[in-house]
Amino acid sequence: MTENHLTLERLRATPLPMPEEGSKEQRGTILVVGGSAEVPGAALLAGVAALRSGAGRLRIATVGSAASAMALALPEARVIGLAETEEGEIAPAAAASRLPPLAERCEAVLIGPGLSAGTTADAISRTLLSAHGSASLVIDAGMIAGLAAQAEAVRSCRGRAVITPHAGEMARLLGMDRSAVEADPLAAARRAADLLGCVVIMKGAESWIVDPSGGSWHYGGGGVGLATSGSGDVLSGIVAGLLARGAEAAVAAAWGVYLHGQAGRLLAERVGPIGFLAREIADAIPALLREAEAGTGP
């Protein structure tokens, strides 16, 4: 991937895989690991976005206290309830015993929506980085800050991993001031891609996508309405859903950023520049995909 402004015309040069007629397994299985007692909906939003992006089968591993409600709210998913810590987060011991066999049977694994940075998140990421098998990975939210200490494990994914930091998460990952990241987000994204050997989506009012070879794409942003609770969870779910369908990491990242941004533009026209919800971003994706893949998109 060379440095380009992200446009639909350029994306069509790297089309998304279109599954043939057949079972849901042929469209890919995704595992979302996330949620906490205080933020259970993040994993749900990501899971919905993955299905809206075309993944065929969804599993969500989350805290036991939220599992039943999540299963009812999203009956399309298999929801696995895990033991949790006193703080209401997924217990590392439960993650270590339950997640590896689940991850090994998936085409894509998304780690992080609704999880806070810290020792618990680091323990869960270590488990999944060593157990994902051939699955592609999307690493989001609280999982990102501790990745510098696990750089070799991320690099072992051999370019099949994507991270989705905003400026604060990138600053913690690289050990630098947030203001420095905001001053030159492309340089920060390139530094992270070099450190981890993965695709980086540097989120912000404008977004950069950098692949491990140093190539980059720039997206001008989908509008201020995307700066809303849960929007990042939807983006990570879109990317993971496209990976489950069989897209390469850089392709899934580029299409994911574009679709997320275009959903923001579309909703701004329909609803107004602010006030739409993250769930509505996810719900807009199928129509945008249809138009884009048919050659009639904006």
C-alpha atoms as a PDB file:
ATOM      1  CA  MET A   1       0.000   0.000   0.000  1.00  0.00           C
ATOM      2  CA  THR A   2       1.479   3.349  -1.029  1.00  0.00           C
ATOM      3  CA  GLU A   3       0.589   6.706   0.423  1.00  0.00           C
ATOM      4  CA  ASN A   4      -2.781   7.808  -1.019  1.00  0.00           C
ATOM      5  CA  HIS A   5      -5.864   9.709  -0.122  1.00  0.00           C
ATOM      6  CA  LEU A   6      -8.496   7.107   0.658  1.00  0.00           C
ATOM      7  CA  THR A   7     -11.145   7.213  -2.060  1.00  0.00           C
ATOM      8  CA  LEU A   8     -13.682   4.715  -3.297  1.00  0.00           C
ATOM      9  CA  GLU A   9     -11.999   4.548  -6.686  1.00  0.00           C
ATOM     10  CA  ARG A  10      -8.717   3.476  -5.093  1.00  0.00           C
ATOM     11  CA  LEU A  11     -10.459   1.017  -2.785  1.00  0.00           C
ATOM     12  CA  ARG A  12     -12.114  -0.689  -5.719  1.00  0.00           C
ATOM     13  CA  ALA A  13      -8.636  -1.615  -6.945  1.00  0.00           C
ATOM     14  CA  THR A  14      -8.450  -3.914  -3.887  1.00  0.00           C
ATOM     15  CA  PRO A  15     -12.003  -5.338  -3.725  1.00  0.00           C
ATOM     16  CA  LEU A  16     -13.298  -7.161  -0.707  1.00  0.00           C
ATOM     17  CA  PRO A  17     -13.747 -10.936  -0.885  1.00  0.00           C
ATOM     18  CA  MET A  18     -17.320 -11.844  -1.782  1.00  0.00           C
ATOM     19  CA  PRO A  19     -18.303 -15.210  -0.276  1.00  0.00           C
ATOM     20  CA  GLU A  20     -19.919 -17.695  -2.598  1.00  0.00           C
ATOM     21  CA  GLU A  21     -23.274 -19.255  -1.859  1.00  0.00           C
ATOM     22  CA  GLY A  22     -22.951 -21.600   1.086  1.00  0.00           C
ATOM     23  CA  SER A  23     -22.882 -21.823   4.852  1.00  0.00           C
ATOM     24  CA  LYS A  24     -22.226 -19.049   7.357  1.00  0.00           C
ATOM     25  CA  GLU A  25     -18.841 -20.631   8.092  1.00  0.00           C
ATOM     26  CA  GLN A  26     -17.721 -19.688   4.578  1.00  0.00           C
ATOM     27  CA  ARG A  27     -18.312 -16.039   5.458  1.00  0.00           C
ATOM     28  CA  GLY A  28     -16.018 -16.366   8.463  1.00  0.00           C
ATOM     29  CA  THR A  29     -16.324 -16.709  12.210  1.00  0.00           C
ATOM     30  CA  ILE A  30     -15.339 -13.850  14.498  1.00  0.00           C
ATOM     31  CA  LEU A  31     -14.677 -13.823  18.230  1.00  0.00           C
ATOM     32  CA  VAL A  32     -15.126 -10.523  20.086  1.00  0.00           C
ATOM     33  CA  VAL A  33     -13.465 -10.424  23.509  1.00  0.00           C
ATOM     34  CA  GLY A  34     -14.549  -7.437  25.528  1.00  0.00           C
ATOM     35  CA  GLY A  35     -17.016  -5.725  27.750  1.00  0.00           C
ATOM     36  CA  SER A  36     -17.006  -5.147  31.490  1.00  0.00           C
ATOM     37  CA  ALA A  37     -19.599  -4.632  34.181  1.00  0.00           C
ATOM     38  CA  GLU A  38     -19.504  -0.875  33.566  1.00  0.00           C
ATOM     39  CA  VAL A  39     -19.201  -0.989  29.757  1.00  0.00           C
ATOM     40  CA  PRO A  40     -20.956  -4.158  28.574  1.00  0.00           C
ATOM     41  CA  GLY A  41     -22.344  -2.611  25.412  1.00  0.00           C
ATOM     42  CA  ALA A  42     -18.980  -2.037  23.721  1.00  0.00           C
ATOM     43  CA  ALA A  43     -18.600  -5.695  22.776  1.00  0.00           C
ATOM     44  CA  LEU A  44     -22.205  -5.769  21.581  1.00  0.00           C
ATOM     45  CA  LEU A  45     -21.670  -2.767  19.291  1.00  0.00           C
ATOM     46  CA  ALA A  46     -18.522  -4.311  17.856  1.00  0.00           C
ATOM     47  CA  GLY A  47     -20.282  -7.611  17.276  1.00  0.00           C
ATOM     48  CA  VAL A  48     -23.200  -5.987  15.467  1.00  0.00           C
ATOM     49  CA  ALA A  49     -20.756  -4.056  13.260  1.00  0.00           C
ATOM     50  CA  ALA A  50     -18.913  -7.280  12.391  1.00  0.00           C
ATOM     51  CA  LEU A  51     -22.141  -8.931  11.265  1.00  0.00           C
ATOM     52  CA  ARG A  52     -23.224  -5.821   9.358  1.00  0.00           C
ATOM     53  CA  SER A  53     -19.877  -5.990   7.531  1.00  0.00           C
ATOM     54  CA  GLY A  54     -20.601  -9.496   6.300  1.00  0.00           C
ATOM     55  CA  ALA A  55     -19.069 -11.904   8.815  1.00  0.00           C
ATOM     56  CA  GLY A  56     -21.061 -15.127   8.951  1.00  0.00           C
ATOM     57  CA  ARG A  57     -20.861 -16.233  12.566  1.00  0.00           C
ATOM     58  CA  LEU A  58     -20.309 -14.257  15.757  1.00  0.00           C
ATOM     59  CA  ARG A  59     -19.083 -15.254  19.202  1.00  0.00           C
ATOM     60  CA  ILE A  60     -18.732 -12.792  22.059  1.00  0.00           C
ATOM     61  CA  ALA A  61     -16.762 -13.570  25.224  1.00  0.00           C
ATOM     62  CA  THR A  62     -17.622 -11.130  27.993  1.00  0.00           C
ATOM     63  CA  VAL A  63     -18.124 -10.851  31.739  1.00  0.00           C
ATOM     64  CA  GLY A  64     -20.620 -13.313  33.184  1.00  0.00           C
ATOM     65  CA  SER A  65     -22.747 -10.571  34.725  1.00  0.00           C
ATOM     66  CA  ALA A  66     -23.531  -9.174  31.256  1.00  0.00           C
ATOM     67  CA  ALA A  67     -23.697 -12.379  29.232  1.00  0.00           C
ATOM     68  CA  SER A  68     -27.406 -13.206  29.537  1.00  0.00           C
ATOM     69  CA  ALA A  69     -28.560  -9.693  28.748  1.00  0.00           C
ATOM     70  CA  MET A  70     -26.172  -9.505  25.799  1.00  0.00           C
ATOM     71  CA  ALA A  71     -27.400 -12.823  24.417  1.00  0.00           C
ATOM     72  CA  LEU A  72     -30.973 -11.526  24.502  1.00  0.00           C
ATOM     73  CA  ALA A  73     -30.018  -8.163  22.991  1.00  0.00           C
ATOM     74  CA  LEU A  74     -28.060  -9.880  20.211  1.00  0.00           C
ATOM     75  CA  PRO A  75     -29.645 -13.287  19.555  1.00  0.00           C
ATOM     76  CA  GLU A  76     -27.510 -13.727  16.446  1.00  0.00           C
ATOM     77  CA  ALA A  77     -24.426 -14.298  18.643  1.00  0.00           C
ATOM     78  CA  ARG A  78     -23.165 -17.117  20.798  1.00  0.00           C
ATOM     79  CA  VAL A  79     -22.285 -15.348  24.047  1.00  0.00           C
ATOM     80  CA  ILE A  80     -19.758 -16.903  26.427  1.00  0.00           C
ATOM     81  CA  GLY A  81     -19.896 -15.612  29.998  1.00  0.00           C
ATOM     82  CA  LEU A  82     -16.541 -15.523  31.798  1.00  0.00           C
ATOM     83  CA  ALA A  83     -15.698 -15.169  35.466  1.00  0.00           C
ATOM     84  CA  GLU A  84     -14.865 -11.613  36.405  1.00  0.00           C
ATOM     85  CA  THR A  85     -12.661  -9.706  38.810  1.00  0.00           C
ATOM     86  CA  GLU A  86     -13.923  -7.671  41.756  1.00  0.00           C
ATOM     87  CA  GLU A  87     -13.651  -4.619  39.517  1.00  0.00           C
ATOM     88  CA  GLY A  88     -16.044  -6.183  37.007  1.00  0.00           C
ATOM     89  CA  GLU A  89     -13.527  -7.061  34.310  1.00  0.00           C
ATOM     90  CA  ILE A  90     -12.839 -10.399  32.621  1.00  0.00           C
ATOM     91  CA  ALA A  91     -10.719 -12.511  34.977  1.00  0.00           C
ATOM     92  CA  PRO A  92      -7.357 -13.417  33.370  1.00  0.00           C
ATOM     93  CA  ALA A  93      -7.570 -17.030  34.622  1.00  0.00           C
ATOM     94  CA  ALA A  94     -10.954 -17.472  32.959  1.00  0.00           C
ATOM     95  CA  ALA A  95      -9.613 -15.941  29.754  1.00  0.00           C
ATOM     96  CA  ALA A  96      -6.613 -18.268  29.780  1.00  0.00           C
ATOM     97  CA  SER A  97      -8.753 -21.383  30.062  1.00  0.00           C
ATOM     98  CA  ARG A  98     -11.712 -20.494  27.837  1.00  0.00           C
ATOM     99  CA  LEU A  99     -10.462 -18.236  25.067  1.00  0.00           C
ATOM    100  CA  PRO A 100      -7.694 -20.213  23.308  1.00  0.00           C
ATOM    101  CA  PRO A 101      -9.935 -23.001  21.967  1.00  0.00           C
ATOM    102  CA  LEU A 102     -12.494 -20.419  20.856  1.00  0.00           C
ATOM    103  CA  ALA A 103      -9.909 -18.285  19.055  1.00  0.00           C
ATOM    104  CA  GLU A 104      -8.372 -21.217  17.220  1.00  0.00           C
ATOM    105  CA  ARG A 105     -11.667 -21.882  15.426  1.00  0.00           C
ATOM    106  CA  CYS A 106     -12.113 -18.321  14.163  1.00  0.00           C
ATOM    107  CA  GLU A 107     -10.981 -16.391  11.107  1.00  0.00           C
ATOM    108  CA  ALA A 108     -10.789 -13.124  13.073  1.00  0.00           C
ATOM    109  CA  VAL A 109     -10.476 -12.165  16.733  1.00  0.00           C
ATOM    110  CA  LEU A 110     -11.249  -8.690  18.065  1.00  0.00           C
ATOM    111  CA  ILE A 111      -9.779  -7.908  21.484  1.00  0.00           C
ATOM    112  CA  GLY A 112     -10.514  -4.890  23.607  1.00  0.00           C
ATOM    113  CA  PRO A 113     -13.897  -3.147  23.244  1.00  0.00           C
ATOM    114  CA  GLY A 114     -14.963  -2.084  26.718  1.00  0.00           C
ATOM    115  CA  LEU A 115     -11.743  -3.231  28.408  1.00  0.00           C
ATOM    116  CA  SER A 116      -9.593  -0.821  30.414  1.00  0.00           C
ATOM    117  CA  ALA A 117      -5.814  -0.628  30.184  1.00  0.00           C
ATOM    118  CA  GLY A 118      -3.873  -2.301  32.981  1.00  0.00           C
ATOM    119  CA  THR A 119      -2.559  -5.611  34.221  1.00  0.00           C
ATOM    120  CA  THR A 120      -5.834  -7.452  33.504  1.00  0.00           C
ATOM    121  CA  ALA A 121      -5.927  -6.271  29.897  1.00  0.00           C
ATOM    122  CA  ASP A 122      -2.249  -7.127  29.449  1.00  0.00           C
ATOM    123  CA  ALA A 123      -2.810 -10.653  30.748  1.00  0.00           C
ATOM    124  CA  ILE A 124      -5.738 -11.218  28.404  1.00  0.00           C
ATOM    125  CA  SER A 125      -3.811  -9.917  25.396  1.00  0.00           C
ATOM    126  CA  ARG A 126      -0.880 -12.214  26.216  1.00  0.00           C
ATOM    127  CA  THR A 127      -3.279 -15.161  26.253  1.00  0.00           C
ATOM    128  CA  LEU A 128      -4.808 -14.320  22.901  1.00  0.00           C
ATOM    129  CA  LEU A 129      -1.586 -13.317  21.175  1.00  0.00           C
ATOM    130  CA  SER A 130      -0.249 -16.780  21.909  1.00  0.00           C
ATOM    131  CA  ALA A 131      -3.474 -18.616  21.046  1.00  0.00           C
ATOM    132  CA  HIS A 132      -5.036 -17.010  17.991  1.00  0.00           C
ATOM    133  CA  GLY A 133      -3.712 -19.667  15.595  1.00  0.00           C
ATOM    134  CA  SER A 134      -4.197 -18.533  12.026  1.00  0.00           C
ATOM    135  CA  ALA A 135      -6.843 -15.935  12.861  1.00  0.00           C
ATOM    136  CA  SER A 136      -6.365 -12.287  12.009  1.00  0.00           C
ATOM    137  CA  LEU A 137      -6.443  -9.922  14.993  1.00  0.00           C
ATOM    138  CA  VAL A 138      -7.875  -6.503  15.710  1.00  0.00           C
ATOM    139  CA  ILE A 139      -6.541  -5.006  18.943  1.00  0.00           C
ATOM    140  CA  ASP A 140      -8.493  -2.083  20.334  1.00  0.00           C
ATOM    141  CA  ALA A 141      -9.049   0.195  23.327  1.00  0.00           C
ATOM    142  CA  GLY A 142      -7.395  -0.793  26.627  1.00  0.00           C
ATOM    143  CA  MET A 143      -5.445  -3.602  24.998  1.00  0.00           C
ATOM    144  CA  ILE A 144      -3.263  -1.194  23.027  1.00  0.00           C
ATOM    145  CA  ALA A 145      -1.357   0.566  25.817  1.00  0.00           C
ATOM    146  CA  GLY A 146       0.615  -2.498  26.921  1.00  0.00           C
ATOM    147  CA  LEU A 147       1.557  -3.826  23.497  1.00  0.00           C
ATOM    148  CA  ALA A 148       5.102  -2.430  23.507  1.00  0.00           C
ATOM    149  CA  ALA A 149       6.050  -5.113  26.050  1.00  0.00           C
ATOM    150  CA  GLN A 150       4.497  -7.735  23.762  1.00  0.00           C
ATOM    151  CA  ALA A 151       5.902  -6.458  20.483  1.00  0.00           C
ATOM    152  CA  GLU A 152       7.433  -9.777  19.432  1.00  0.00           C
ATOM    153  CA  ALA A 153       4.140 -11.566  19.975  1.00  0.00           C
ATOM    154  CA  VAL A 154       2.358  -9.025  17.769  1.00  0.00           C
ATOM    155  CA  ARG A 155       5.091  -9.282  15.149  1.00  0.00           C
ATOM    156  CA  SER A 156       4.622 -13.055  15.099  1.00  0.00           C
ATOM    157  CA  CYS A 157       1.197 -12.452  13.555  1.00  0.00           C
ATOM    158  CA  ARG A 158       3.151 -11.622  10.383  1.00  0.00           C
ATOM    159  CA  GLY A 159       1.058  -8.678   9.279  1.00  0.00           C
ATOM    160  CA  ARG A 160      -2.319 -10.221  10.170  1.00  0.00           C
ATOM    161  CA  ALA A 161      -2.883  -7.829  13.086  1.00  0.00           C
ATOM    162  CA  VAL A 162      -4.511  -4.390  13.105  1.00  0.00           C
ATOM    163  CA  ILE A 163      -4.451  -1.892  15.974  1.00  0.00           C
ATOM    164  CA  THR A 164      -6.897   1.017  16.223  1.00  0.00           C
ATOM    165  CA  PRO A 165      -5.539   3.669  18.626  1.00  0.00           C
ATOM    166  CA  HIS A 166      -6.708   7.211  19.158  1.00  0.00           C
ATOM    167  CA  ALA A 167      -4.091   9.795  20.167  1.00  0.00           C
ATOM    168  CA  GLY A 168      -4.203   8.991  23.879  1.00  0.00           C
ATOM    169  CA  GLU A 169      -3.804   5.258  23.350  1.00  0.00           C
ATOM    170  CA  MET A 170      -1.011   5.822  20.852  1.00  0.00           C
ATOM    171  CA  ALA A 171       0.786   8.098  23.327  1.00  0.00           C
ATOM    172  CA  ARG A 172       0.679   5.398  26.014  1.00  0.00           C
ATOM    173  CA  LEU A 173       1.837   2.738  23.559  1.00  0.00           C
ATOM    174  CA  LEU A 174       4.843   4.758  22.410  1.00  0.00           C
ATOM    175  CA  GLY A 175       5.607   6.440  25.738  1.00  0.00           C
ATOM    176  CA  MET A 176       5.248   9.966  24.395  1.00  0.00           C
ATOM    177  CA  ASP A 177       3.078  13.008  25.029  1.00  0.00           C
ATOM    178  CA  ARG A 178      -0.372  13.073  23.476  1.00  0.00           C
ATOM    179  CA  SER A 179       0.364  16.512  22.073  1.00  0.00           C
ATOM    180  CA  ALA A 180       3.310  15.065  20.144  1.00  0.00           C
ATOM    181  CA  VAL A 181       1.088  12.382  18.637  1.00  0.00           C
ATOM    182  CA  GLU A 182      -1.505  14.975  17.660  1.00  0.00           C
ATOM    183  CA  ALA A 183       1.181  17.168  16.105  1.00  0.00           C
ATOM    184  CA  ASP A 184       2.294  14.401  13.710  1.00  0.00           C
ATOM    185  CA  PRO A 185      -0.115  11.445  13.738  1.00  0.00           C
ATOM    186  CA  LEU A 186       1.373   9.894  10.613  1.00  0.00           C
ATOM    187  CA  ALA A 187       4.837   9.717  12.177  1.00  0.00           C
ATOM    188  CA  ALA A 188       3.376   8.119  15.303  1.00  0.00           C
ATOM    189  CA  ALA A 189       1.478   5.570  13.218  1.00  0.00           C
ATOM    190  CA  ARG A 190       4.618   4.677  11.270  1.00  0.00           C
ATOM    191  CA  ARG A 191       6.577   4.271  14.492  1.00  0.00           C
ATOM    192  CA  ALA A 192       3.916   1.930  15.898  1.00  0.00           C
ATOM    193  CA  ALA A 193       3.732  -0.089  12.669  1.00  0.00           C
ATOM    194  CA  ASP A 194       7.503  -0.507  12.733  1.00  0.00           C
ATOM    195  CA  LEU A 195       7.515  -1.478  16.418  1.00  0.00           C
ATOM    196  CA  LEU A 196       4.730  -4.043  16.159  1.00  0.00           C
ATOM    197  CA  GLY A 197       4.904  -5.179  12.543  1.00  0.00           C
ATOM    198  CA  CYS A 198       1.167  -4.647  12.141  1.00  0.00           C
ATOM    199  CA  VAL A 199      -1.319  -2.424  10.358  1.00  0.00           C
ATOM    200  CA  VAL A 200      -2.125   0.755  12.297  1.00  0.00           C
ATOM    201  CA  ILE A 201      -5.311   2.794  12.082  1.00  0.00           C
ATOM    202  CA  MET A 202      -4.450   6.131  13.678  1.00  0.00           C
ATOM    203  CA  LYS A 203      -7.896   7.510  14.527  1.00  0.00           C
ATOM    204  CA  GLY A 204      -8.776  11.164  14.801  1.00  0.00           C
ATOM    205  CA  ALA A 205     -10.602  13.975  13.036  1.00  0.00           C
ATOM    206  CA  GLU A 206      -8.525  12.722  10.133  1.00  0.00           C
ATOM    207  CA  SER A 207      -7.283   9.131  10.057  1.00  0.00           C
ATOM    208  CA  TRP A 208      -4.123   7.474   8.818  1.00  0.00           C
ATOM    209  CA  ILE A 209      -3.667   3.813   7.918  1.00  0.00           C
ATOM    210  CA  VAL A 210      -0.079   2.536   7.874  1.00  0.00           C
ATOM    211  CA  ASP A 211       1.023  -0.956   6.938  1.00  0.00           C
ATOM    212  CA  PRO A 212       4.213  -2.653   8.195  1.00  0.00           C
ATOM    213  CA  SER A 213       6.062  -1.845   4.972  1.00  0.00           C
ATOM    214  CA  GLY A 214       5.550   1.880   5.626  1.00  0.00           C
ATOM    215  CA  GLY A 215       2.884   2.555   3.019  1.00  0.00           C
ATOM    216  CA  SER A 216       0.030   4.771   4.160  1.00  0.00           C
ATOM    217  CA  TRP A 217      -3.439   5.961   3.276  1.00  0.00           C
ATOM    218  CA  HIS A 218      -5.115   9.112   4.529  1.00  0.00           C
ATOM    219  CA  TYR A 219      -8.835   9.627   5.146  1.00  0.00           C
ATOM    220  CA  GLY A 220     -10.161  13.131   5.629  1.00  0.00           C
ATOM    221  CA  GLY A 221     -12.776  12.163   8.197  1.00  0.00           C
ATOM    222  CA  GLY A 222     -16.467  11.433   8.312  1.00  0.00           C
ATOM    223  CA  GLY A 223     -17.557  14.467  10.301  1.00  0.00           C
ATOM    224  CA  VAL A 224     -17.847  15.522  13.914  1.00  0.00           C
ATOM    225  CA  GLY A 225     -20.825  13.227  14.493  1.00  0.00           C
ATOM    226  CA  LEU A 226     -18.500  10.235  14.569  1.00  0.00           C
ATOM    227  CA  ALA A 227     -16.968  11.602  17.773  1.00  0.00           C
ATOM    228  CA  THR A 228     -19.560   9.811  19.883  1.00  0.00           C
ATOM    229  CA  SER A 229     -19.590   7.022  22.462  1.00  0.00           C
ATOM    230  CA  GLY A 230     -19.192   3.598  20.872  1.00  0.00           C
ATOM    231  CA  SER A 231     -18.051   4.867  17.482  1.00  0.00           C
ATOM    232  CA  GLY A 232     -14.582   3.333  17.888  1.00  0.00           C
ATOM    233  CA  ASP A 233     -16.116  -0.003  18.878  1.00  0.00           C
ATOM    234  CA  VAL A 234     -18.101   0.029  15.650  1.00  0.00           C
ATOM    235  CA  LEU A 235     -14.970   0.780  13.607  1.00  0.00           C
ATOM    236  CA  SER A 236     -13.047  -2.105  15.155  1.00  0.00           C
ATOM    237  CA  GLY A 237     -16.024  -4.394  14.542  1.00  0.00           C
ATOM    238  CA  ILE A 238     -16.236  -3.393  10.882  1.00  0.00           C
ATOM    239  CA  VAL A 239     -12.539  -4.126  10.362  1.00  0.00           C
ATOM    240  CA  ALA A 240     -12.819  -7.468  12.154  1.00  0.00           C
ATOM    241  CA  GLY A 241     -15.858  -8.421  10.098  1.00  0.00           C
ATOM    242  CA  LEU A 242     -14.018  -7.714   6.864  1.00  0.00           C
ATOM    243  CA  LEU A 243     -11.044  -9.765   8.081  1.00  0.00           C
ATOM    244  CA  ALA A 244     -13.398 -12.657   8.849  1.00  0.00           C
ATOM    245  CA  ARG A 245     -14.628 -12.484   5.250  1.00  0.00           C
ATOM    246  CA  GLY A 246     -11.036 -13.033   4.121  1.00  0.00           C
ATOM    247  CA  ALA A 247      -9.704  -9.531   3.439  1.00  0.00           C
ATOM    248  CA  GLU A 248      -6.018  -8.887   4.059  1.00  0.00           C
ATOM    249  CA  ALA A 249      -5.246  -6.677   7.041  1.00  0.00           C
ATOM    250  CA  ALA A 250      -4.371  -3.482   5.160  1.00  0.00           C
ATOM    251  CA  VAL A 251      -7.353  -3.893   2.840  1.00  0.00           C
ATOM    252  CA  ALA A 252      -9.755  -4.492   5.735  1.00  0.00           C
ATOM    253  CA  ALA A 253      -8.352  -1.456   7.562  1.00  0.00           C
ATOM    254  CA  ALA A 254      -8.707   0.838   4.559  1.00  0.00           C
ATOM    255  CA  TRP A 255     -12.231  -0.304   3.702  1.00  0.00           C
ATOM    256  CA  GLY A 256     -13.216  -0.190   7.372  1.00  0.00           C
ATOM    257  CA  VAL A 257     -12.100   3.400   7.830  1.00  0.00           C
ATOM    258  CA  TYR A 258     -13.803   4.448   4.606  1.00  0.00           C
ATOM    259  CA  LEU A 259     -17.123   2.738   5.398  1.00  0.00           C
ATOM    260  CA  HIS A 260     -17.139   4.097   8.953  1.00  0.00           C
ATOM    261  CA  GLY A 261     -16.475   7.601   7.680  1.00  0.00           C
ATOM    262  CA  GLN A 262     -19.041   7.392   4.895  1.00  0.00           C
ATOM    263  CA  ALA A 263     -21.633   6.185   7.394  1.00  0.00           C
ATOM    264  CA  GLY A 264     -20.922   9.360   9.385  1.00  0.00           C
ATOM    265  CA  ARG A 265     -21.409  11.494   6.306  1.00  0.00           C
ATOM    266  CA  LEU A 266     -24.637   9.725   5.393  1.00  0.00           C
ATOM    267  CA  LEU A 267     -26.085  10.049   8.883  1.00  0.00           C
ATOM    268  CA  ALA A 268     -25.107  13.714   9.049  1.00  0.00           C
ATOM    269  CA  GLU A 269     -27.259  14.286   5.969  1.00  0.00           C
ATOM    270  CA  ARG A 270     -30.182  12.292   7.375  1.00  0.00           C
ATOM    271  CA  VAL A 271     -30.066  13.180  11.075  1.00  0.00           C
ATOM    272  CA  GLY A 272     -27.856  16.227  11.419  1.00  0.00           C
ATOM    273  CA  PRO A 273     -24.140  16.794  11.980  1.00  0.00           C
ATOM    274  CA  ILE A 274     -24.338  15.502  15.567  1.00  0.00           C
ATOM    275  CA  GLY A 275     -26.751  13.393  17.593  1.00  0.00           C
ATOM    276  CA  PHE A 276     -26.768  10.067  15.777  1.00  0.00           C
ATOM    277  CA  LEU A 277     -25.766   6.934  17.687  1.00  0.00           C
ATOM    278  CA  ALA A 278     -22.973   4.419  17.199  1.00  0.00           C
ATOM    279  CA  ARG A 279     -25.512   1.656  16.584  1.00  0.00           C
ATOM    280  CA  GLU A 280     -26.818   3.680  13.646  1.00  0.00           C
ATOM    281  CA  ILE A 281     -23.315   3.807  12.183  1.00  0.00           C
ATOM    282  CA  ALA A 282     -23.223   0.014  12.198  1.00  0.00           C
ATOM    283  CA  ASP A 283     -26.702  -0.239  10.692  1.00  0.00           C
ATOM    284  CA  ALA A 284     -25.669   1.978   7.756  1.00  0.00           C
ATOM    285  CA  ILE A 285     -22.831  -0.317   6.664  1.00  0.00           C
ATOM    286  CA  PRO A 286     -24.708  -2.913   4.533  1.00  0.00           C
ATOM    287  CA  ALA A 287     -26.198  -0.307   2.189  1.00  0.00           C
ATOM    288  CA  LEU A 288     -22.849   1.460   1.858  1.00  0.00           C
ATOM    289  CA  LEU A 289     -21.147  -1.843   1.071  1.00  0.00           C
ATOM    290  CA  ARG A 290     -23.768  -2.681  -1.532  1.00  0.00           C
ATOM    291  CA  GLU A 291     -23.357   0.668  -3.249  1.00  0.00           C
ATOM    292  CA  ALA A 292     -19.573   0.624  -3.071  1.00  0.00           C
ATOM    293  CA  GLU A 293     -19.217  -2.903  -4.404  1.00  0.00           C
ATOM    294  CA  ALA A 294     -21.794  -2.264  -7.131  1.00  0.00           C
ATOM    295  CA  GLY A 295     -19.913   0.782  -8.323  1.00  0.00           C
ATOM    296  CA  THR A 296     -22.612   3.302  -7.389  1.00  0.00           C
ATOM    297  CA  GLY A 297     -21.290   4.565  -4.052  1.00  0.00           C
ATOM    298  CA  PRO A 298     -20.476   8.191  -3.263  1.00  0.00           C
END
